[in-house]
CSV table of C-alpha atoms in Angstrom, one decimal:
chain,number,residue,atom,x,y,z
A,1,ASN,CA,27.7,-81.3,-62.4
A,2,LEU,CA,27.8,-77.8,-63.9
A,3,GLY,CA,27.8,-76.1,-60.5
A,4,GLY,CA,30.8,-73.8,-59.9
A,5,LEU,CA,31.5,-73.4,-63.6
A,6,THR,CA,31.5,-70.3,-65.7
A,7,LEU,CA,30.2,-70.9,-69.2
A,8,THR,CA,30.9,-68.8,-72.2
A,9,PRO,CA,28.7,-68.5,-75.3
A,10,GLY,CA,28.2,-71.7,-77.3
A,11,VAL,CA,26.4,-75.0,-77.6
A,12,TYR,CA,26.9,-77.6,-74.8
A,13,THR,CA,25.6,-81.1,-75.5
A,14,PHE,CA,25.3,-83.8,-72.8
A,15,GLY,CA,24.3,-87.4,-73.1
A,16,THR,CA,23.5,-87.5,-69.3
A,17,ASP,CA,21.6,-85.5,-66.8
A,18,ILE,CA,22.6,-81.9,-66.1
A,19,ASN,CA,23.0,-81.4,-62.4
A,20,ILE,CA,23.5,-78.0,-60.8
A,21,TYR,CA,24.6,-78.5,-57.1
A,22,SER,CA,26.2,-75.0,-56.7
A,23,ASP,CA,25.9,-71.7,-58.5
A,24,ILE,CA,26.6,-71.6,-62.2
A,25,THR,CA,27.6,-68.5,-64.1
A,26,PHE,CA,27.0,-67.5,-67.7
A,27,SER,CA,29.5,-64.9,-68.9
A,28,GLY,CA,29.0,-63.1,-72.2
A,29,GLY,CA,27.7,-60.0,-74.0
A,30,ALA,CA,24.1,-58.9,-74.4
A,31,ASP,CA,23.8,-60.7,-77.8
A,32,ASP,CA,25.6,-63.9,-77.0
A,33,VAL,CA,23.7,-67.1,-77.1
A,34,PHE,CA,24.1,-70.2,-74.8
A,35,ILE,CA,22.4,-73.5,-75.7
A,36,LEU,CA,22.5,-76.4,-73.3
A,37,GLN,CA,21.1,-79.7,-74.6
A,38,THR,CA,20.7,-83.0,-72.8
A,39,THR,CA,19.1,-86.3,-73.6
A,40,GLY,CA,18.5,-86.6,-69.8
A,41,ALA,CA,17.0,-84.5,-67.0
A,42,LEU,CA,17.9,-81.1,-65.6
A,43,MET,CA,18.2,-80.9,-61.8
A,44,GLN,CA,19.0,-77.7,-59.9
A,45,ALA,CA,19.6,-78.0,-56.2
A,46,ALA,CA,17.8,-75.9,-53.6
A,47,ASP,CA,19.3,-72.4,-52.9
A,48,THR,CA,21.5,-72.4,-56.0
A,49,LYS,CA,21.6,-69.6,-58.6
A,50,VAL,CA,22.1,-69.2,-62.3
A,51,ILE,CA,24.2,-66.0,-62.4
A,52,LEU,CA,24.5,-63.7,-65.5
A,53,GLU,CA,27.6,-61.6,-65.9
A,54,GLY,CA,29.1,-59.3,-68.5
A,55,GLY,CA,25.8,-58.4,-70.0
A,56,ALA,CA,24.6,-62.0,-70.6
A,57,GLN,CA,20.8,-62.1,-70.8
A,58,ALA,CA,18.3,-64.8,-69.7
A,59,LYS,CA,16.5,-64.6,-73.0
A,60,ASN,CA,19.6,-65.9,-74.8
A,61,ILE,CA,20.0,-69.0,-72.6
A,62,PHE,CA,18.2,-72.0,-74.1
A,63,TRP,CA,17.8,-75.2,-72.1
A,64,GLN,CA,16.8,-78.2,-74.3
A,65,VAL,CA,15.9,-81.0,-72.0
A,66,ALA,CA,14.5,-84.4,-73.1
A,67,ASP,CA,13.4,-85.6,-69.7
A,68,ILE,CA,12.1,-83.8,-66.6
A,69,VAL,CA,13.2,-80.5,-65.1
A,70,ARG,CA,13.4,-80.0,-61.4
A,71,VAL,CA,14.3,-76.7,-59.7
A,72,GLY,CA,14.8,-76.9,-56.0
A,73,GLU,CA,13.2,-74.7,-53.4
A,74,SER,CA,14.6,-71.1,-53.4
A,75,ALA,CA,16.7,-71.8,-56.4
A,76,VAL,CA,17.1,-69.1,-59.1
A,77,MET,CA,16.9,-70.4,-62.7
A,78,GLN,CA,17.6,-68.2,-65.7
A,79,GLY,CA,16.9,-68.9,-69.4
A,80,ILE,CA,14.1,-70.4,-71.5
């Protein structure tokens, strides 16, 4: 579960599903890149948010998901 975490720029690799059960924050500058890779699925719970701080930009967040992606109702997802 990545919910509640603050991630800094870098590459994050998971051999399991990525679950977001509470808000997650990406903290970095305008040119910083975040890459999240999983061999499983990406599940974001309803009413949760992906928050950008410190100038981090959605265009620099890359989700590489091998399985399905589910974003719950009223959730706010950022990245490509």
